[in-house]
């Protein structure tokens, strides 16, 4: 499965009990900078059942850089076989 360049996603923040939550403000909205097939999905929940937590390289996301992994939230429809 591949997440395509331009796919919208929400950046994450640490919240209550150190859980990871999406940032739903305009500041938290970003997009995939390139096609990505190297990612790991998580079964975490966030209150919006259509979103899936995904761990990717920071450089895969627009306006992020570095060599670390990050968690973004993607609509499940974008994670189906393409």
PDB file as gemmi writes it, atoms N, CA and C in Angstrom:
CRYST1    1.000    1.000    1.000  90.00  90.00  90.00 P 1                      
ATOM      1  N   UNK A   1       0.832  -1.179   0.000  1.00  0.00           N  
ATOM      2  CA  UNK A   1       0.000   0.000   0.000  1.00  0.00           C  
ATOM      3  C   UNK A   1       0.879   1.246   0.000  1.00  0.00           C  
ATOM      4  N   UNK A   2       0.410   2.274  -0.650  1.00  0.00           N  
ATOM      5  CA  UNK A   2       1.161   3.505  -0.778  1.00  0.00           C  
ATOM      6  C   UNK A   2       0.278   4.684  -0.393  1.00  0.00           C  
ATOM      7  N   UNK A   3       0.855   5.621   0.340  1.00  0.00           N  
ATOM      8  CA  UNK A   3       0.184   6.889   0.591  1.00  0.00           C  
ATOM      9  C   UNK A   3       0.733   7.856  -0.449  1.00  0.00           C  
ATOM     10  N   UNK A   4      -0.154   8.448  -1.218  1.00  0.00           N  
ATOM     11  CA  UNK A   4       0.260   9.283  -2.346  1.00  0.00           C  
ATOM     12  C   UNK A   4       0.641  10.696  -1.925  1.00  0.00           C  
ATOM     13  N   UNK A   5       1.567  11.270  -2.683  1.00  0.00           N  
ATOM     14  CA  UNK A   5       1.968  12.665  -2.507  1.00  0.00           C  
ATOM     15  C   UNK A   5       0.709  13.536  -2.540  1.00  0.00           C  
ATOM     16  N   UNK A   6       0.645  14.509  -1.647  1.00  0.00           N  
ATOM     17  CA  UNK A   6      -0.505  15.412  -1.587  1.00  0.00           C  
ATOM     18  C   UNK A   6      -1.620  14.960  -0.671  1.00  0.00           C  
ATOM     19  N   UNK A   7      -1.519  13.739  -0.124  1.00  0.00           N  
ATOM     20  CA  UNK A   7      -2.538  13.243   0.803  1.00  0.00           C  
ATOM     21  C   UNK A   7      -2.537  14.106   2.069  1.00  0.00           C  
ATOM     22  N   UNK A   8      -3.702  14.606   2.474  1.00  0.00           N  
ATOM     23  CA  UNK A   8      -3.752  15.415   3.695  1.00  0.00           C  
ATOM     24  C   UNK A   8      -3.556  14.556   4.941  1.00  0.00           C  
ATOM     25  N   UNK A   9      -2.990  15.170   5.965  1.00  0.00           N  
ATOM     26  CA  UNK A   9      -2.794  14.489   7.246  1.00  0.00           C  
ATOM     27  C   UNK A   9      -2.780  15.529   8.356  1.00  0.00           C  
ATOM     28  N   UNK A  10      -2.963  15.051   9.571  1.00  0.00           N  
ATOM     29  CA  UNK A  10      -2.888  15.918  10.739  1.00  0.00           C  
ATOM     30  C   UNK A  10      -1.641  15.559  11.533  1.00  0.00           C  
ATOM     31  N   UNK A  11      -0.867  16.571  11.890  1.00  0.00           N  
ATOM     32  CA  UNK A  11       0.281  16.373  12.762  1.00  0.00           C  
ATOM     33  C   UNK A  11      -0.214  15.993  14.151  1.00  0.00           C  
ATOM     34  N   UNK A  12       0.688  15.565  15.017  1.00  0.00           N  
ATOM     35  CA  UNK A  12       0.307  15.074  16.343  1.00  0.00           C  
ATOM     36  C   UNK A  12       0.876  15.916  17.466  1.00  0.00           C  
ATOM     37  N   UNK A  13       0.247  15.757  18.610  1.00  0.00           N  
ATOM     38  CA  UNK A  13       0.740  16.352  19.849  1.00  0.00           C  
ATOM     39  C   UNK A  13       0.546  15.341  20.964  1.00  0.00           C  
ATOM     40  N   UNK A  14       1.334  15.487  22.006  1.00  0.00           N  
ATOM     41  CA  UNK A  14       1.170  14.633  23.178  1.00  0.00           C  
ATOM     42  C   UNK A  14       0.116  15.261  24.074  1.00  0.00           C  
ATOM     43  N   UNK A  15      -0.803  14.432  24.567  1.00  0.00           N  
ATOM     44  CA  UNK A  15      -1.883  14.934  25.405  1.00  0.00           C  
ATOM     45  C   UNK A  15      -1.974  14.209  26.723  1.00  0.00           C  
ATOM     46  N   UNK A  16      -3.183  14.104  27.233  1.00  0.00           N  
ATOM     47  CA  UNK A  16      -3.473  13.479  28.523  1.00  0.00           C  
ATOM     48  C   UNK A  16      -2.882  12.067  28.590  1.00  0.00           C  
ATOM     49  N   UNK A  17      -2.255  11.742  29.699  1.00  0.00           N  
ATOM     50  CA  UNK A  17      -1.621  10.433  29.931  1.00  0.00           C  
ATOM     51  C   UNK A  17      -0.592  10.075  28.862  1.00  0.00           C  
ATOM     52  N   UNK A  18       0.001  11.101  28.235  1.00  0.00           N  
ATOM     53  CA  UNK A  18       1.030  10.923  27.209  1.00  0.00           C  
ATOM     54  C   UNK A  18       0.515  10.225  25.949  1.00  0.00           C  
ATOM     55  N   UNK A  19      -0.796  10.245  25.754  1.00  0.00           N  
ATOM     56  CA  UNK A  19      -1.366   9.717  24.519  1.00  0.00           C  
ATOM     57  C   UNK A  19      -1.066  10.701  23.390  1.00  0.00           C  
ATOM     58  N   UNK A  20      -1.065  10.207  22.169  1.00  0.00           N  
ATOM     59  CA  UNK A  20      -0.781  11.014  20.990  1.00  0.00           C  
ATOM     60  C   UNK A  20      -2.109  11.336  20.301  1.00  0.00           C  
ATOM     61  N   UNK A  21      -2.344  12.625  20.060  1.00  0.00           N  
ATOM     62  CA  UNK A  21      -3.592  13.083  19.459  1.00  0.00           C  
ATOM     63  C   UNK A  21      -3.309  13.931  18.220  1.00  0.00           C  
ATOM     64  N   UNK A  22      -4.239  13.938  17.259  1.00  0.00           N  
ATOM     65  CA  UNK A  22      -4.081  14.821  16.104  1.00  0.00           C  
ATOM     66  C   UNK A  22      -4.348  16.273  16.481  1.00  0.00           C  
ATOM     67  N   UNK A  23      -3.694  17.175  15.773  1.00  0.00           N  
ATOM     68  CA  UNK A  23      -3.931  18.611  15.929  1.00  0.00           C  
ATOM     69  C   UNK A  23      -4.935  19.009  14.853  1.00  0.00           C  
ATOM     70  N   UNK A  24      -6.164  19.333  15.253  1.00  0.00           N  
ATOM     71  CA  UNK A  24      -7.226  19.613  14.292  1.00  0.00           C  
ATOM     72  C   UNK A  24      -7.300  21.068  13.853  1.00  0.00           C  
ATOM     73  N   UNK A  25      -6.426  21.910  14.337  1.00  0.00           N  
ATOM     74  CA  UNK A  25      -6.449  23.304  13.896  1.00  0.00           C  
ATOM     75  C   UNK A  25      -5.758  23.419  12.529  1.00  0.00           C  
ATOM     76  N   UNK A  26      -5.866  24.586  11.931  1.00  0.00           N  
ATOM     77  CA  UNK A  26      -5.205  24.831  10.642  1.00  0.00           C  
ATOM     78  C   UNK A  26      -3.699  24.606  10.758  1.00  0.00           C  
ATOM     79  N   UNK A  27      -3.145  24.881  11.922  1.00  0.00           N  
ATOM     80  CA  UNK A  27      -1.718  24.709  12.156  1.00  0.00           C  
ATOM     81  C   UNK A  27      -1.301  23.230  12.094  1.00  0.00           C  
ATOM     82  N   UNK A  28      -2.235  22.328  12.372  1.00  0.00           N  
ATOM     83  CA  UNK A  28      -1.913  20.909  12.384  1.00  0.00           C  
ATOM     84  C   UNK A  28      -2.104  20.203  11.063  1.00  0.00           C  
ATOM     85  N   UNK A  29      -2.727  20.867  10.096  1.00  0.00           N  
ATOM     86  CA  UNK A  29      -2.972  20.247   8.799  1.00  0.00           C  
ATOM     87  C   UNK A  29      -1.716  20.310   7.943  1.00  0.00           C  
ATOM     88  N   UNK A  30      -1.349  19.177   7.355  1.00  0.00           N  
ATOM     89  CA  UNK A  30      -0.202  19.123   6.447  1.00  0.00           C  
ATOM     90  C   UNK A  30      -0.523  18.128   5.334  1.00  0.00           C  
ATOM     91  N   UNK A  31       0.472  17.858   4.505  1.00  0.00           N  
ATOM     92  CA  UNK A  31       0.297  16.966   3.362  1.00  0.00           C  
ATOM     93  C   UNK A  31       1.552  16.133   3.173  1.00  0.00           C  
ATOM     94  N   UNK A  32       1.399  14.970   2.545  1.00  0.00           N  
ATOM     95  CA  UNK A  32       2.551  14.149   2.224  1.00  0.00           C  
ATOM     96  C   UNK A  32       3.335  14.818   1.110  1.00  0.00           C  
ATOM     97  N   UNK A  33       4.644  14.921   1.285  1.00  0.00           N  
ATOM     98  CA  UNK A  33       5.519  15.587   0.323  1.00  0.00           C  
ATOM     99  C   UNK A  33       5.913  14.672  -0.827  1.00  0.00           C  
ATOM    100  N   UNK A  34       5.728  13.365  -0.650  1.00  0.00           N  
ATOM    101  CA  UNK A  34       6.086  12.401  -1.692  1.00  0.00           C  
ATOM    102  C   UNK A  34       5.295  11.128  -1.489  1.00  0.00           C  
ATOM    103  N   UNK A  35       5.249  10.281  -2.500  1.00  0.00           N  
ATOM    104  CA  UNK A  35       4.630   8.964  -2.346  1.00  0.00           C  
ATOM    105  C   UNK A  35       5.396   8.192  -1.277  1.00  0.00           C  
ATOM    106  N   UNK A  36       4.662   7.532  -0.395  1.00  0.00           N  
ATOM    107  CA  UNK A  36       5.283   6.838   0.734  1.00  0.00           C  
ATOM    108  C   UNK A  36       4.701   5.440   0.883  1.00  0.00           C  
ATOM    109  N   UNK A  37       5.577   4.443   0.868  1.00  0.00           N  
ATOM    110  CA  UNK A  37       5.111   3.085   1.146  1.00  0.00           C  
ATOM    111  C   UNK A  37       5.815   2.491   2.361  1.00  0.00           C  
ATOM    112  N   UNK A  38       6.693   3.293   2.978  1.00  0.00           N  
ATOM    113  CA  UNK A  38       7.396   2.861   4.182  1.00  0.00           C  
ATOM    114  C   UNK A  38       6.741   3.539   5.387  1.00  0.00           C  
ATOM    115  N   UNK A  39       5.688   2.906   5.906  1.00  0.00           N  
ATOM    116  CA  UNK A  39       4.983   3.454   7.061  1.00  0.00           C  
ATOM    117  C   UNK A  39       4.439   2.326   7.912  1.00  0.00           C  
ATOM    118  N   UNK A  40       4.116   2.678   9.147  1.00  0.00           N  
ATOM    119  CA  UNK A  40       3.555   1.708  10.098  1.00  0.00           C  
ATOM    120  C   UNK A  40       2.245   2.266  10.636  1.00  0.00           C  
ATOM    121  N   UNK A  41       1.170   1.498  10.528  1.00  0.00           N  
ATOM    122  CA  UNK A  41      -0.111   1.940  11.080  1.00  0.00           C  
ATOM    123  C   UNK A  41      -0.218   1.503  12.536  1.00  0.00           C  
ATOM    124  N   UNK A  42      -0.934   2.304  13.313  1.00  0.00           N  
ATOM    125  CA  UNK A  42      -1.172   2.003  14.717  1.00  0.00           C  
ATOM    126  C   UNK A  42      -2.681   1.903  14.934  1.00  0.00           C  
ATOM    127  N   UNK A  43      -3.092   1.199  15.963  1.00  0.00           N  
ATOM    128  CA  UNK A  43      -4.515   1.008  16.248  1.00  0.00           C  
ATOM    129  C   UNK A  43      -5.038   2.037  17.248  1.00  0.00           C  
ATOM    130  N   UNK A  44      -4.353   3.151  17.377  1.00  0.00           N  
ATOM    131  CA  UNK A  44      -4.739   4.182  18.325  1.00  0.00           C  
ATOM    132  C   UNK A  44      -6.043   4.835  17.886  1.00  0.00           C  
ATOM    133  N   UNK A  45      -6.758   5.402  18.852  1.00  0.00           N  
ATOM    134  CA  UNK A  45      -8.009   6.100  18.544  1.00  0.00           C  
ATOM    135  C   UNK A  45      -7.877   7.579  18.915  1.00  0.00           C  
ATOM    136  N   UNK A  46      -8.707   8.394  18.265  1.00  0.00           N  
ATOM    137  CA  UNK A  46      -8.611   9.835  18.524  1.00  0.00           C  
ATOM    138  C   UNK A  46      -9.975  10.506  18.608  1.00  0.00           C  
ATOM    139  N   UNK A  47     -11.056   9.768  18.551  1.00  0.00           N  
ATOM    140  CA  UNK A  47     -12.378  10.372  18.587  1.00  0.00           C  
ATOM    141  C   UNK A  47     -12.987  10.564  17.205  1.00  0.00           C  
ATOM    142  N   UNK A  48     -12.207  10.413  16.163  1.00  0.00           N  
ATOM    143  CA  UNK A  48     -12.711  10.473  14.786  1.00  0.00           C  
ATOM    144  C   UNK A  48     -12.395   9.125  14.153  1.00  0.00           C  
ATOM    145  N   UNK A  49     -13.383   8.244  14.060  1.00  0.00           N  
ATOM    146  CA  UNK A  49     -13.135   6.867  13.626  1.00  0.00           C  
ATOM    147  C   UNK A  49     -12.623   6.716  12.199  1.00  0.00           C  
ATOM    148  N   UNK A  50     -12.691   7.761  11.400  1.00  0.00           N  
ATOM    149  CA  UNK A  50     -12.193   7.659  10.025  1.00  0.00           C  
ATOM    150  C   UNK A  50     -10.694   7.940   9.925  1.00  0.00           C  
ATOM    151  N   UNK A  51     -10.045   8.295  11.045  1.00  0.00           N  
ATOM    152  CA  UNK A  51      -8.612   8.579  11.026  1.00  0.00           C  
ATOM    153  C   UNK A  51      -7.800   7.411  11.571  1.00  0.00           C  
ATOM    154  N   UNK A  52      -6.623   7.227  10.992  1.00  0.00           N  
ATOM    155  CA  UNK A  52      -5.693   6.167  11.401  1.00  0.00           C  
ATOM    156  C   UNK A  52      -4.349   6.815  11.719  1.00  0.00           C  
ATOM    157  N   UNK A  53      -3.757   6.443  12.830  1.00  0.00           N  
ATOM    158  CA  UNK A  53      -2.418   6.918  13.174  1.00  0.00           C  
ATOM    159  C   UNK A  53      -1.403   6.160  12.331  1.00  0.00           C  
ATOM    160  N   UNK A  54      -0.437   6.909  11.783  1.00  0.00           N  
ATOM    161  CA  UNK A  54       0.574   6.335  10.910  1.00  0.00           C  
ATOM    162  C   UNK A  54       1.929   6.902  11.317  1.00  0.00           C  
ATOM    163  N   UNK A  55       2.920   6.033  11.434  1.00  0.00           N  
ATOM    164  CA  UNK A  55       4.285   6.474  11.726  1.00  0.00           C  
ATOM    165  C   UNK A  55       5.063   6.509  10.412  1.00  0.00           C  
ATOM    166  N   UNK A  56       5.636   7.679  10.115  1.00  0.00           N  
ATOM    167  CA  UNK A  56       6.395   7.882   8.881  1.00  0.00           C  
ATOM    168  C   UNK A  56       7.673   8.646   9.190  1.00  0.00           C  
ATOM    169  N   UNK A  57       8.543   8.751   8.207  1.00  0.00           N  
ATOM    170  CA  UNK A  57       9.726   9.602   8.327  1.00  0.00           C  
ATOM    171  C   UNK A  57       9.264  11.060   8.274  1.00  0.00           C  
ATOM    172  N   UNK A  58       9.844  11.913   9.091  1.00  0.00           N  
ATOM    173  CA  UNK A  58       9.472  13.326   9.120  1.00  0.00           C  
ATOM    174  C   UNK A  58       9.622  13.958   7.736  1.00  0.00           C  
ATOM    175  N   UNK A  59      10.624  13.557   6.991  1.00  0.00           N  
ATOM    176  CA  UNK A  59      10.858  14.152   5.663  1.00  0.00           C  
ATOM    177  C   UNK A  59       9.767  13.802   4.653  1.00  0.00           C  
ATOM    178  N   UNK A  60       8.909  12.835   4.969  1.00  0.00           N  
ATOM    179  CA  UNK A  60       7.790  12.478   4.080  1.00  0.00           C  
ATOM    180  C   UNK A  60       6.656  13.496   4.142  1.00  0.00           C  
ATOM    181  N   UNK A  61       6.678  14.382   5.150  1.00  0.00           N  
ATOM    182  CA  UNK A  61       5.597  15.332   5.388  1.00  0.00           C  
ATOM    183  C   UNK A  61       6.071  16.747   5.059  1.00  0.00           C  
ATOM    184  N   UNK A  62       5.214  17.506   4.351  1.00  0.00           N  
ATOM    185  CA  UNK A  62       5.575  18.884   3.998  1.00  0.00           C  
ATOM    186  C   UNK A  62       5.914  19.684   5.246  1.00  0.00           C  
ATOM    187  N   UNK A  63       6.928  20.520   5.128  1.00  0.00           N  
ATOM    188  CA  UNK A  63       7.367  21.449   6.176  1.00  0.00           C  
ATOM    189  C   UNK A  63       7.939  20.769   7.410  1.00  0.00           C  
ATOM    190  N   UNK A  64       8.197  19.470   7.349  1.00  0.00           N  
ATOM    191  CA  UNK A  64       8.924  18.796   8.424  1.00  0.00           C  
ATOM    192  C   UNK A  64      10.260  18.340   7.841  1.00  0.00           C  
ATOM    193  N   UNK A  65      11.251  18.281   8.677  1.00  0.00           N  
ATOM    194  CA  UNK A  65      12.546  17.805   8.203  1.00  0.00           C  
ATOM    195  C   UNK A  65      13.212  17.017   9.319  1.00  0.00           C  
ATOM    196  N   UNK A  66      14.290  16.373   8.979  1.00  0.00           N  
ATOM    197  CA  UNK A  66      15.016  15.582   9.955  1.00  0.00           C  
ATOM    198  C   UNK A  66      14.985  14.111   9.601  1.00  0.00           C  
ATOM    199  N   UNK A  67      15.638  13.341  10.427  1.00  0.00           N  
ATOM    200  CA  UNK A  67      15.745  11.908  10.170  1.00  0.00           C  
ATOM    201  C   UNK A  67      14.936  11.094  11.164  1.00  0.00           C  
ATOM    202  N   UNK A  68      14.065  11.737  11.890  1.00  0.00           N  
ATOM    203  CA  UNK A  68      13.287  11.022  12.898  1.00  0.00           C  
ATOM    204  C   UNK A  68      11.934  10.594  12.343  1.00  0.00           C  
ATOM    205  N   UNK A  69      11.303   9.702  13.067  1.00  0.00           N  
ATOM    206  CA  UNK A  69       9.946   9.264  12.743  1.00  0.00           C  
ATOM    207  C   UNK A  69       8.956  10.218  13.415  1.00  0.00           C  
ATOM    208  N   UNK A  70       7.774  10.301  12.843  1.00  0.00           N  
ATOM    209  CA  UNK A  70       6.718  11.125  13.420  1.00  0.00           C  
ATOM    210  C   UNK A  70       5.380  10.437  13.210  1.00  0.00           C  
ATOM    211  N   UNK A  71       4.408  10.813  14.022  1.00  0.00           N  
ATOM    212  CA  UNK A  71       3.056  10.260  13.905  1.00  0.00           C  
ATOM    213  C   UNK A  71       2.167  11.300  13.242  1.00  0.00           C  
ATOM    214  N   UNK A  72       1.494  10.887  12.184  1.00  0.00           N  
ATOM    215  CA  UNK A  72       0.467  11.719  11.559  1.00  0.00           C  
ATOM    216  C   UNK A  72      -0.815  10.904  11.497  1.00  0.00           C  
ATOM    217  N   UNK A  73      -1.916  11.592  11.305  1.00  0.00           N  
ATOM    218  CA  UNK A  73      -3.233  10.958  11.250  1.00  0.00           C  
ATOM    219  C   UNK A  73      -3.792  11.134   9.849  1.00  0.00           C  
ATOM    220  N   UNK A  74      -4.158  10.037   9.213  1.00  0.00           N  
ATOM    221  CA  UNK A  74      -4.586  10.012   7.822  1.00  0.00           C  
ATOM    222  C   UNK A  74      -5.969   9.374   7.738  1.00  0.00           C  
ATOM    223  N   UNK A  75      -6.816   9.887   6.845  1.00  0.00           N  
ATOM    224  CA  UNK A  75      -8.108   9.234   6.626  1.00  0.00           C  
ATOM    225  C   UNK A  75      -7.863   7.825   6.100  1.00  0.00           C  
ATOM    226  N   UNK A  76      -8.596   6.870   6.658  1.00  0.00           N  
ATOM    227  CA  UNK A  76      -8.400   5.463   6.305  1.00  0.00           C  
ATOM    228  C   UNK A  76      -8.569   5.196   4.819  1.00  0.00           C  
ATOM    229  N   UNK A  77      -9.404   5.967   4.139  1.00  0.00           N  
ATOM    230  CA  UNK A  77      -9.617   5.741   2.709  1.00  0.00           C  
ATOM    231  C   UNK A  77      -8.326   5.924   1.904  1.00  0.00           C  
ATOM    232  N   UNK A  78      -7.365   6.700   2.438  1.00  0.00           N  
ATOM    233  CA  UNK A  78      -6.096   6.923   1.750  1.00  0.00           C  
ATOM    234  C   UNK A  78      -5.104   5.780   1.976  1.00  0.00           C  
ATOM    235  N   UNK A  79      -5.440   4.847   2.859  1.00  0.00           N  
ATOM    236  CA  UNK A  79      -4.549   3.735   3.176  1.00  0.00           C  
ATOM    237  C   UNK A  79      -4.924   2.450   2.463  1.00  0.00           C  
ATOM    238  N   UNK A  80      -5.964   2.485   1.656  1.00  0.00           N  
ATOM    239  CA  UNK A  80      -6.369   1.301   0.914  1.00  0.00           C  
ATOM    240  C   UNK A  80      -5.460   1.113  -0.281  1.00  0.00           C  
ATOM    241  N   UNK A  81      -5.447  -0.102  -0.828  1.00  0.00           N  
ATOM    242  CA  UNK A  81      -4.622  -0.371  -2.001  1.00  0.00           C  
ATOM    243  C   UNK A  81      -4.893   0.641  -3.084  1.00  0.00           C  
ATOM    244  N   UNK A  82      -3.804   1.171  -3.649  1.00  0.00           N  
ATOM    245  CA  UNK A  82      -3.977   2.143  -4.725  1.00  0.00           C  
ATOM    246  C   UNK A  82      -3.239   1.701  -5.975  1.00  0.00           C  
TER     247      UNK A  82                                                      
END                                                                             
